[in-house]
mmCIF file of C-alpha atoms in Angstrom:
data_model
loop_
_atom_site.group_PDB
_atom_site.id
_atom_site.type_symbol
_atom_site.label_atom_id
_atom_site.label_comp_id
_atom_site.label_asym_id
_atom_site.label_seq_id
_atom_site.Cartn_x
_atom_site.Cartn_y
_atom_site.Cartn_z
ATOM 1 C CA MET A 9 5.216 -14.855 28.413
ATOM 2 C CA ILE A 10 4.462 -11.739 31.035
ATOM 3 C CA LYS A 11 6.825 -9.394 28.540
ATOM 4 C CA SER A 12 4.563 -10.500 25.504
ATOM 5 C CA SER A 13 1.591 -10.405 27.081
ATOM 6 C CA LEU A 14 2.006 -6.958 28.154
ATOM 7 C CA ASN A 15 3.208 -6.197 24.831
ATOM 8 C CA ARG A 16 -0.250 -7.513 23.376
ATOM 9 C CA PHE A 17 -2.336 -4.985 26.042
ATOM 10 C CA ILE A 18 -0.294 -1.938 25.319
ATOM 11 C CA ARG A 19 -0.952 -2.312 21.960
ATOM 12 C CA ALA A 20 -4.375 -3.094 22.180
ATOM 13 C CA LEU A 21 -4.893 -0.431 24.582
ATOM 14 C CA PHE A 22 -5.209 2.178 21.522
ATOM 15 C CA GLN A 23 -7.313 -0.174 19.377
ATOM 16 C CA THR A 24 -10.724 0.619 20.006
ATOM 17 C CA ASN A 25 -12.110 -2.743 18.355
ATOM 18 C CA SER A 26 -10.810 -4.727 21.562
ATOM 19 C CA GLY A 27 -13.607 -4.436 23.932
ATOM 20 C CA TRP A 28 -12.119 -6.188 26.612
ATOM 21 C CA THR A 29 -9.345 -3.622 27.050
ATOM 22 C CA ARG A 30 -11.847 -0.795 26.696
ATOM 23 C CA TRP A 31 -13.672 -2.018 29.546
ATOM 24 C CA ILE A 32 -10.529 -2.620 31.692
ATOM 25 C CA VAL A 33 -8.486 0.318 30.824
ATOM 26 C CA ALA A 34 -12.190 2.370 31.836
ATOM 27 C CA LEU A 35 -12.362 0.303 34.945
ATOM 28 C CA ILE A 36 -8.895 0.548 35.818
ATOM 29 C CA LEU A 37 -8.884 4.736 35.332
ATOM 30 C CA LEU A 38 -12.147 5.228 36.864
ATOM 31 C CA ALA A 39 -10.902 3.137 40.301
ATOM 32 C CA TYR A 40 -7.884 5.181 40.586
ATOM 33 C CA PHE A 41 -9.141 8.337 40.246
ATOM 34 C CA THR A 42 -12.068 7.742 42.943
ATOM 35 C CA VAL A 43 -10.205 5.786 45.329
ATOM 36 C CA GLN A 44 -7.321 8.454 45.605
ATOM 37 C CA ASN A 45 -9.768 10.813 46.898
ATOM 38 C CA LEU A 46 -10.862 8.832 49.732
ATOM 39 C CA SER A 47 -10.159 9.423 53.445
ATOM 40 C CA PHE A 48 -8.260 6.043 54.107
ATOM 41 C CA VAL A 49 -6.155 6.205 51.427
ATOM 42 C CA LYS A 50 -4.529 9.906 52.489
ATOM 43 C CA PRO A 51 -1.395 9.052 54.565
ATOM 44 C CA VAL A 52 -0.497 6.771 51.840
ATOM 45 C CA ARG A 53 -0.821 9.582 49.228
ATOM 46 C CA ASP A 54 1.004 11.954 51.634
ATOM 47 C CA TYR A 55 3.892 9.702 51.952
ATOM 48 C CA LEU A 56 3.905 9.040 47.941
ATOM 49 C CA ASP A 57 3.724 12.659 47.505
ATOM 50 C CA SER A 58 6.572 14.028 50.123
ATOM 51 C CA ALA A 59 10.008 15.239 49.046
ATOM 52 C CA THR A 60 11.761 12.273 49.826
ATOM 53 C CA LEU A 61 10.093 10.313 47.353
ATOM 54 C CA SER A 62 11.124 13.046 44.430
ATOM 55 C CA VAL A 63 13.308 12.734 41.058
ATOM 56 C CA LYS A 64 14.241 15.565 39.535
ATOM 57 C CA ILE A 65 14.095 16.289 35.381
ATOM 58 C CA GLY A 66 15.474 19.593 34.272
ATOM 59 C CA SER A 67 14.697 22.731 36.481
ATOM 60 C CA THR A 68 11.357 20.137 37.636
ATOM 61 C CA SER A 69 10.992 18.086 40.558
ATOM 62 C CA LEU A 70 8.489 15.172 40.383
ATOM 63 C CA THR A 71 7.310 13.256 43.510
ATOM 64 C CA ALA A 72 6.377 9.426 43.355
ATOM 65 C CA PHE A 73 2.801 10.439 43.452
ATOM 66 C CA GLU A 74 3.044 13.105 40.677
ATOM 67 C CA LEU A 75 4.982 10.471 38.362
ATOM 68 C CA ILE A 76 1.858 7.565 39.356
ATOM 69 C CA ASN A 77 -0.796 10.440 38.273
ATOM 70 C CA GLY A 78 0.786 11.391 35.417
ATOM 71 C CA ILE A 79 1.398 8.164 33.977
ATOM 72 C CA MET A 80 -2.559 7.734 34.611
ATOM 73 C CA THR A 81 -3.200 10.582 33.165
ATOM 74 C CA LEU A 82 -1.029 9.941 30.096
ATOM 75 C CA ILE A 83 -3.031 6.905 29.565
ATOM 76 C CA ALA A 84 -6.109 8.527 30.277
ATOM 77 C CA VAL A 85 -5.336 11.618 27.910
ATOM 78 C CA PHE A 86 -4.150 9.192 24.970
ATOM 79 C CA TRP A 87 -7.115 6.755 25.393
ATOM 80 C CA ILE A 88 -9.717 9.371 24.763
ATOM 81 C CA ALA A 89 -7.348 10.705 22.215
ATOM 82 C CA SER A 90 -7.573 7.545 20.358
ATOM 83 C CA LEU A 91 -11.526 7.502 20.710
ATOM 84 C CA VAL A 92 -11.480 10.885 18.921
ATOM 85 C CA ALA A 93 -8.842 9.863 16.131
ATOM 86 C CA VAL A 94 -11.188 6.907 15.203
ATOM 87 C CA TRP A 95 -14.547 8.473 15.606
ATOM 88 C CA THR A 96 -12.824 11.658 13.226
ATOM 89 C CA GLU A 97 -11.908 8.828 10.841
ATOM 90 C CA ARG A 98 -15.355 7.090 10.708
ATOM 91 C CA SER A 99 -16.828 10.549 10.502
ATOM 92 C CA ILE A 100 -14.704 11.968 6.990
ATOM 93 C CA ARG A 101 -14.285 8.303 5.385
ATOM 94 C CA ASN A 102 -18.437 8.548 5.258
ATOM 95 C CA PHE A 103 -17.850 11.788 3.301
ATOM 96 C CA ASP A 104 -17.970 10.958 0.118
ATOM 97 C CA LYS A 105 -18.049 14.552 -1.752
ATOM 98 C CA LEU A 106 -14.181 14.270 -0.665
ATOM 99 C CA GLU A 107 -12.290 11.894 -2.857
ATOM 100 C CA LEU A 108 -10.946 9.021 -1.364
ATOM 101 C CA SER A 109 -6.880 10.621 -1.293
ATOM 102 C CA THR A 110 -8.145 14.064 0.370
ATOM 103 C CA ARG A 111 -10.151 12.031 3.160
ATOM 104 C CA SER A 112 -6.929 9.844 3.712
ATOM 105 C CA LEU A 113 -4.656 13.145 3.947
ATOM 106 C CA ILE A 114 -7.083 14.608 5.945
ATOM 107 C CA ILE A 115 -7.447 11.794 8.458
ATOM 108 C CA PHE A 116 -3.596 11.161 8.486
ATOM 109 C CA ALA A 117 -3.726 15.366 9.182
ATOM 110 C CA LEU A 118 -6.132 14.872 12.105
ATOM 111 C CA LYS A 119 -4.412 12.194 13.692
ATOM 112 C CA ILE A 120 -0.417 13.747 14.228
ATOM 113 C CA LEU A 121 -2.764 17.009 15.307
ATOM 114 C CA ILE A 122 -4.828 15.105 18.027
ATOM 115 C CA PHE A 123 -1.690 12.975 19.234
ATOM 116 C CA PHE A 124 0.367 15.800 19.823
ATOM 117 C CA ILE A 125 -2.353 17.982 21.235
ATOM 118 C CA ALA A 126 -2.834 14.597 23.360
ATOM 119 C CA LEU A 127 0.996 14.256 24.480
ATOM 120 C CA MET A 128 1.173 18.468 25.378
ATOM 121 C CA ILE A 129 -1.600 17.823 27.852
ATOM 122 C CA SER A 130 -0.010 15.156 29.294
ATOM 123 C CA LEU A 131 3.410 16.748 29.770
ATOM 124 C CA ASN A 132 1.702 19.434 31.539
ATOM 125 C CA SER A 133 -0.530 17.587 33.504
ATOM 126 C CA ILE A 134 2.180 16.069 34.934
ATOM 127 C CA GLY A 135 4.053 19.169 35.509
ATOM 128 C CA ILE A 136 6.822 19.029 33.424
ATOM 129 C CA ASP A 137 8.228 22.742 32.314
ATOM 130 C CA MET A 138 8.164 22.595 28.455
ATOM 131 C CA GLY A 139 11.340 24.454 28.634
ATOM 132 C CA ALA A 140 13.337 21.750 30.273
ATOM 133 C CA LEU A 141 12.884 19.586 26.946
ATOM 134 C CA THR A 142 15.109 21.742 24.936
ATOM 135 C CA ILE A 143 18.193 19.691 26.884
ATOM 136 C CA PHE A 144 16.947 16.764 24.921
ATOM 137 C CA SER A 145 16.565 18.999 21.640
ATOM 138 C CA GLY A 146 19.757 18.202 20.322
ATOM 139 C CA ALA A 147 20.063 14.415 21.089
ATOM 140 C CA ILE A 148 16.218 14.144 19.931
ATOM 141 C CA GLY A 149 17.448 15.765 16.359
ATOM 142 C CA ILE A 150 20.415 13.470 15.981
ATOM 143 C CA GLY A 151 18.406 10.575 16.574
ATOM 144 C CA LEU A 152 15.655 11.737 13.847
ATOM 145 C CA GLY A 153 18.461 12.421 11.712
ATOM 146 C CA PHE A 154 20.222 9.152 11.723
ATOM 147 C CA GLY A 155 18.375 6.752 13.331
ATOM 148 C CA LEU A 156 14.846 7.884 12.026
ATOM 149 C CA GLN A 157 15.670 8.441 8.262
ATOM 150 C CA LYS A 158 14.021 6.260 6.374
ATOM 151 C CA ILE A 159 10.621 6.333 8.937
ATOM 152 C CA THR A 160 10.776 10.231 8.224
ATOM 153 C CA SER A 161 11.430 9.642 4.547
ATOM 154 C CA ASN A 162 8.444 7.318 4.321
ATOM 155 C CA PHE A 163 6.244 9.378 6.413
ATOM 156 C CA ILE A 164 6.864 12.362 4.309
ATOM 157 C CA SER A 165 6.606 10.705 1.188
ATOM 158 C CA GLY A 166 3.435 8.894 2.097
ATOM 159 C CA LEU A 167 2.151 12.683 2.817
ATOM 160 C CA ILE A 168 3.171 13.425 -0.959
ATOM 161 C CA LEU A 169 1.313 10.464 -2.403
ATOM 162 C CA LEU A 170 -1.812 11.314 -1.151
ATOM 163 C CA TYR A 171 -1.320 14.586 -1.809
ATOM 164 C CA GLU A 172 -0.560 14.714 -5.340
ATOM 165 C CA LYS A 173 -2.737 12.125 -6.238
ATOM 166 C CA SER A 174 -0.010 10.352 -8.184
ATOM 167 C CA MET A 175 -1.545 6.909 -6.512
ATOM 168 C CA GLU A 176 -4.914 5.944 -5.072
ATOM 169 C CA VAL A 177 -6.327 3.049 -3.529
ATOM 170 C CA GLY A 178 -7.169 0.831 -6.065
ATOM 171 C CA ASP A 179 -5.073 1.459 -8.975
ATOM 172 C CA LEU A 180 -3.347 -1.506 -10.733
ATOM 173 C CA VAL A 181 0.380 -0.411 -10.572
ATOM 174 C CA GLU A 182 3.619 -2.307 -11.783
ATOM 175 C CA LEU A 183 6.697 -1.894 -9.650
ATOM 176 C CA THR A 184 10.323 -1.514 -11.278
ATOM 177 C CA ALA A 185 10.819 -5.306 -10.269
ATOM 178 C CA GLY A 186 7.915 -6.630 -12.245
ATOM 179 C CA ASP A 187 5.770 -7.174 -10.003
ATOM 180 C CA ALA A 188 1.969 -5.476 -10.388
ATOM 181 C CA GLY A 189 -1.219 -5.050 -8.339
ATOM 182 C CA PHE A 190 -3.264 -3.144 -6.909
ATOM 183 C CA VAL A 191 -3.033 -0.246 -4.292
ATOM 184 C CA ARG A 192 -5.093 -1.785 -1.243
ATOM 185 C CA LYS A 193 -3.738 1.102 1.482
ATOM 186 C CA ILE A 194 -1.329 3.602 1.608
ATOM 187 C CA GLY A 195 0.395 4.203 5.191
ATOM 188 C CA ALA A 196 2.327 6.494 7.270
ATOM 189 C CA ARG A 197 5.697 3.923 6.401
ATOM 190 C CA PHE A 198 4.606 1.978 3.513
ATOM 191 C CA THR A 199 2.014 1.188 0.828
ATOM 192 C CA LEU A 200 0.041 -2.231 0.670
ATOM 193 C CA ILE A 201 -0.321 -3.836 -3.016
ATOM 194 C CA GLU A 202 -2.158 -7.297 -3.479
ATOM 195 C CA THR A 203 -0.661 -8.743 -6.461
ATOM 196 C CA PHE A 204 -2.965 -11.076 -9.082
ATOM 197 C CA ASP A 205 -2.245 -14.420 -7.025
ATOM 198 C CA SER A 206 -3.091 -12.671 -3.655
ATOM 199 C CA LYS A 207 0.026 -11.876 -2.608
ATOM 200 C CA GLU A 208 0.587 -8.900 -0.011
ATOM 201 C CA ILE A 209 3.873 -6.475 -0.688
ATOM 202 C CA MET A 210 4.341 -3.989 1.474
ATOM 203 C CA VAL A 211 6.456 -1.131 -0.188
ATOM 204 C CA PRO A 212 8.330 1.897 1.659
ATOM 205 C CA ASN A 213 6.539 4.826 0.217
ATOM 206 C CA GLU A 214 10.038 6.614 -0.479
ATOM 207 C CA ASP A 215 10.248 3.756 -3.328
ATOM 208 C CA PHE A 216 7.364 5.293 -5.023
ATOM 209 C CA ILE A 217 8.919 8.653 -4.870
ATOM 210 C CA THR A 218 12.420 7.748 -6.205
ATOM 211 C CA ASP A 219 12.103 4.955 -8.060
ATOM 212 C CA ARG A 220 10.209 4.310 -11.736
ATOM 213 C CA VAL A 221 6.490 2.523 -10.965
ATOM 214 C CA THR A 222 3.896 2.102 -13.763
ATOM 215 C CA ASN A 223 0.258 3.145 -12.962
ATOM 216 C CA TRP A 224 -2.143 1.645 -15.504
ATOM 217 C CA THR A 225 -4.486 3.726 -14.147
ATOM 218 C CA TYR A 226 -3.313 6.863 -13.649
ATOM 219 C CA THR A 227 -5.764 9.200 -16.090
ATOM 220 C CA ASN A 228 -7.566 5.872 -17.462
ATOM 221 C CA THR A 229 -8.439 2.172 -17.225
ATOM 222 C CA GLN A 230 -7.997 1.310 -20.567
ATOM 223 C CA GLY A 231 -4.830 -1.094 -21.464
ATOM 224 C CA ARG A 232 -3.258 -2.451 -24.427
ATOM 225 C CA VAL A 233 -2.712 -6.543 -25.857
ATOM 226 C CA GLU A 234 0.165 -7.302 -27.659
ATOM 227 C CA ILE A 235 -0.008 -10.847 -29.855
ATOM 228 C CA ARG A 236 2.732 -11.900 -31.903
ATOM 229 C CA LEU A 237 2.108 -14.617 -34.545
ATOM 230 C CA GLY A 238 3.577 -15.888 -37.998
ATOM 231 C CA ILE A 239 2.110 -17.628 -40.512
ATOM 232 C CA SER A 240 3.728 -19.671 -43.373
ATOM 233 C CA TYR A 241 5.149 -18.365 -46.617
ATOM 234 C CA GLU A 242 2.257 -20.400 -48.280
ATOM 235 C CA SER A 243 -0.270 -18.413 -46.739
ATOM 236 C CA ASP A 244 -2.089 -15.172 -48.175
ATOM 237 C CA ILE A 245 -0.883 -12.088 -46.489
ATOM 238 C CA GLU A 246 -4.329 -10.368 -46.869
ATOM 239 C CA VAL A 247 -6.152 -13.087 -45.921
ATOM 240 C CA ALA A 248 -4.263 -13.405 -42.564
ATOM 241 C CA LEU A 249 -4.355 -9.970 -41.667
ATOM 242 C CA ASP A 250 -8.303 -9.778 -42.515
ATOM 243 C CA LEU A 251 -8.442 -12.720 -39.901
ATOM 244 C CA ILE A 252 -6.606 -11.685 -37.148
ATOM 245 C CA VAL A 253 -7.970 -8.128 -37.333
ATOM 246 C CA LYS A 254 -11.832 -9.778 -36.877
ATOM 247 C CA ALA A 255 -10.630 -12.066 -34.519
ATOM 248 C CA ALA A 256 -9.701 -9.366 -31.932
ATOM 249 C CA THR A 257 -13.002 -7.037 -32.990
ATOM 250 C CA GLU A 258 -15.375 -9.342 -32.209
ATOM 251 C CA HIS A 259 -14.139 -10.000 -28.523
ATOM 252 C CA PRO A 260 -16.448 -8.437 -26.189
ATOM 253 C CA ARG A 261 -13.749 -7.057 -24.113
ATOM 254 C CA CYS A 262 -12.188 -5.813 -27.224
ATOM 255 C CA SER A 263 -12.736 -1.392 -27.754
ATOM 256 C CA GLN A 264 -13.042 0.143 -31.021
ATOM 257 C CA THR A 265 -11.511 3.696 -30.095
ATOM 258 C CA PRO A 266 -8.949 2.868 -31.290
ATOM 259 C CA PRO A 267 -9.541 0.107 -33.221
ATOM 260 C CA PRO A 268 -7.140 -3.214 -33.430
ATOM 261 C CA GLN A 269 -4.280 -3.039 -35.339
ATOM 262 C CA CYS A 270 -2.127 -5.829 -37.114
ATOM 263 C CA HIS A 271 1.009 -5.103 -38.652
ATOM 264 C CA VAL A 272 3.776 -7.452 -40.914
ATOM 265 C CA THR A 273 6.885 -7.256 -38.817
ATOM 266 C CA GLU A 274 9.670 -8.965 -40.349
ATOM 267 C CA PHE A 275 9.702 -12.080 -42.502
ATOM 268 C CA GLY A 276 11.492 -14.322 -40.575
ATOM 269 C CA ASP A 277 13.158 -18.036 -41.211
ATOM 270 C CA SER A 278 9.967 -20.618 -41.115
ATOM 271 C CA SER A 279 7.353 -17.541 -41.053
ATOM 272 C CA ILE A 280 5.982 -14.128 -42.096
ATOM 273 C CA ASN A 281 5.557 -12.613 -38.790
ATOM 274 C CA PHE A 282 2.485 -10.245 -37.100
ATOM 275 C CA LEU A 283 2.074 -7.830 -34.428
ATOM 276 C CA LEU A 284 -1.440 -7.336 -33.353
ATOM 277 C CA TYR A 285 -2.416 -4.955 -31.297
ATOM 278 C CA PHE A 286 -6.370 -4.481 -29.181
ATOM 279 C CA TRP A 287 -7.091 -2.106 -26.527
ATOM 280 C CA ILE A 288 -9.332 -3.149 -23.416
ATOM 281 C CA ASP A 289 -11.780 -0.865 -21.765
ATOM 282 C CA ASP A 290 -10.778 -1.958 -18.118
ATOM 283 C CA VAL A 291 -7.569 -3.310 -17.610
ATOM 284 C CA THR A 292 -8.132 -3.933 -13.885
ATOM 285 C CA GLU A 293 -10.156 -6.806 -15.223
ATOM 286 C CA GLY A 294 -7.027 -8.170 -16.501
ATOM 287 C CA ARG A 295 -5.249 -8.796 -19.702
ATOM 288 C CA LEU A 296 -4.474 -12.456 -19.741
ATOM 289 C CA GLU A 297 -8.025 -14.048 -20.576
ATOM 290 C CA PRO A 298 -8.718 -11.491 -23.637
ATOM 291 C CA LYS A 299 -5.684 -12.596 -24.754
ATOM 292 C CA SER A 300 -6.061 -16.310 -24.825
ATOM 293 C CA ASP A 301 -9.646 -15.851 -26.309
ATOM 294 C CA VAL A 302 -8.344 -13.935 -29.573
ATOM 295 C CA LEU A 303 -5.450 -16.406 -29.890
ATOM 296 C CA ARG A 304 -8.254 -19.167 -30.043
ATOM 297 C CA ALA A 305 -10.575 -17.537 -32.193
ATOM 298 C CA ILE A 306 -7.506 -17.009 -34.678
ATOM 299 C CA TRP A 307 -6.275 -20.320 -34.555
ATOM 300 C CA LYS A 308 -9.892 -21.526 -35.383
ATOM 301 C CA LYS A 309 -10.167 -18.457 -38.131
ATOM 302 C CA PHE A 310 -6.719 -19.983 -39.669
ATOM 303 C CA LYS A 311 -8.051 -23.366 -39.818
ATOM 304 C CA ASP A 312 -11.076 -22.874 -41.635
ATOM 305 C CA SER A 313 -9.244 -20.510 -44.256
ATOM 306 C CA ASN A 314 -6.194 -22.781 -44.553
ATOM 307 C CA VAL A 315 -3.936 -20.560 -43.320
ATOM 308 C CA VAL A 316 -0.789 -22.194 -41.994
ATOM 309 C CA ILE A 317 1.045 -21.531 -38.504
ATOM 310 C CA PRO A 318 4.107 -23.017 -39.303
ATOM 311 C CA PHE A 319 6.708 -24.195 -36.907
ATOM 312 C CA PRO A 320 10.520 -24.963 -37.717
ATOM 313 C CA GLN A 321 11.221 -27.730 -39.075
ATOM 314 C CA ARG A 322 14.766 -29.282 -40.575
ATOM 315 C CA ASP A 323 15.335 -31.923 -43.822
ATOM 316 C CA LEU A 324 18.112 -34.262 -43.600
ATOM 317 C CA TYR A 325 19.705 -35.198 -46.800
ATOM 318 C CA ILE A 326 21.708 -38.297 -47.039
ATOM 319 C CA LYS A 327 24.186 -39.086 -49.864
ATOM 320 C CA ASN A 328 25.907 -42.723 -50.680
ATOM 321 C CA TRP A 329 29.786 -42.165 -51.290
ATOM 322 C CA HIS A 330 30.948 -44.843 -53.379
ATOM 323 C CA GLU A 331 34.381 -45.476 -52.392
ATOM 324 C CA LYS A 332 37.289 -45.554 -55.467
ATOM 325 C CA SER A 333 38.075 -48.541 -56.576
#
């Protein structure tokens, strides 16, 4: 219970939309940096700052007071950095002259720079010698190479996606698994895809670099709709072709460039089969509705013109065998 509450508090510490946390942190920091300079606190401060309560990090020796002061400074610096990061993000997002992907890339890079600078300022304020950190460089390298391999790969893949603009927020994409939906967010670790049934899929950025992904709106929003159907052998092929094309052309979402096309594909067992192509201007509005409307229009035109859509049927012949006397 206490651990979960502490975790929620730490997460909220770096979220500027958490108003109560902002005020609590501000009050704690203000109280700490004010009280430590008061005279009645000086004995406690001197005791914590004595050599008897000290730890050694590399070649640097830190007293208990320096550690406490460093932690409070760390919180203060990172809190200010988070405010600066959010202010920067809001300012860049409102800069409409830049494309959305360019703004996301700039925000991404600036956040990393801001928090890196905050970390360096914090370590320097504690008094840790930067050269002492080289002791841990080997372990950090191994950790990045093994434990953080996927995280690093997804992070770099996210930067590539934002830089190349092969996929942007709002694009309609289809994954190799068959899931299709709109890109809602490209983050440091994953890309958020919202499907047509309102599912939100978090796809690792690396998958968009290593796997094949269909982007329906990469260069334009036009999309093709296919309809397969057949007529009976007693019906007129030319009349059927004309009716099918007319049903597609009359639909309000059907594009005339290129115009609808219908072809005879094969002579089946019980039908002459056709394949209709027609294009819609905005595939993000969906392809199922225009396909359904055109099928209904074809059905109506076929009924009015006595064009028959066959269905499989079997004839059973019964023969009587007379026994020889």
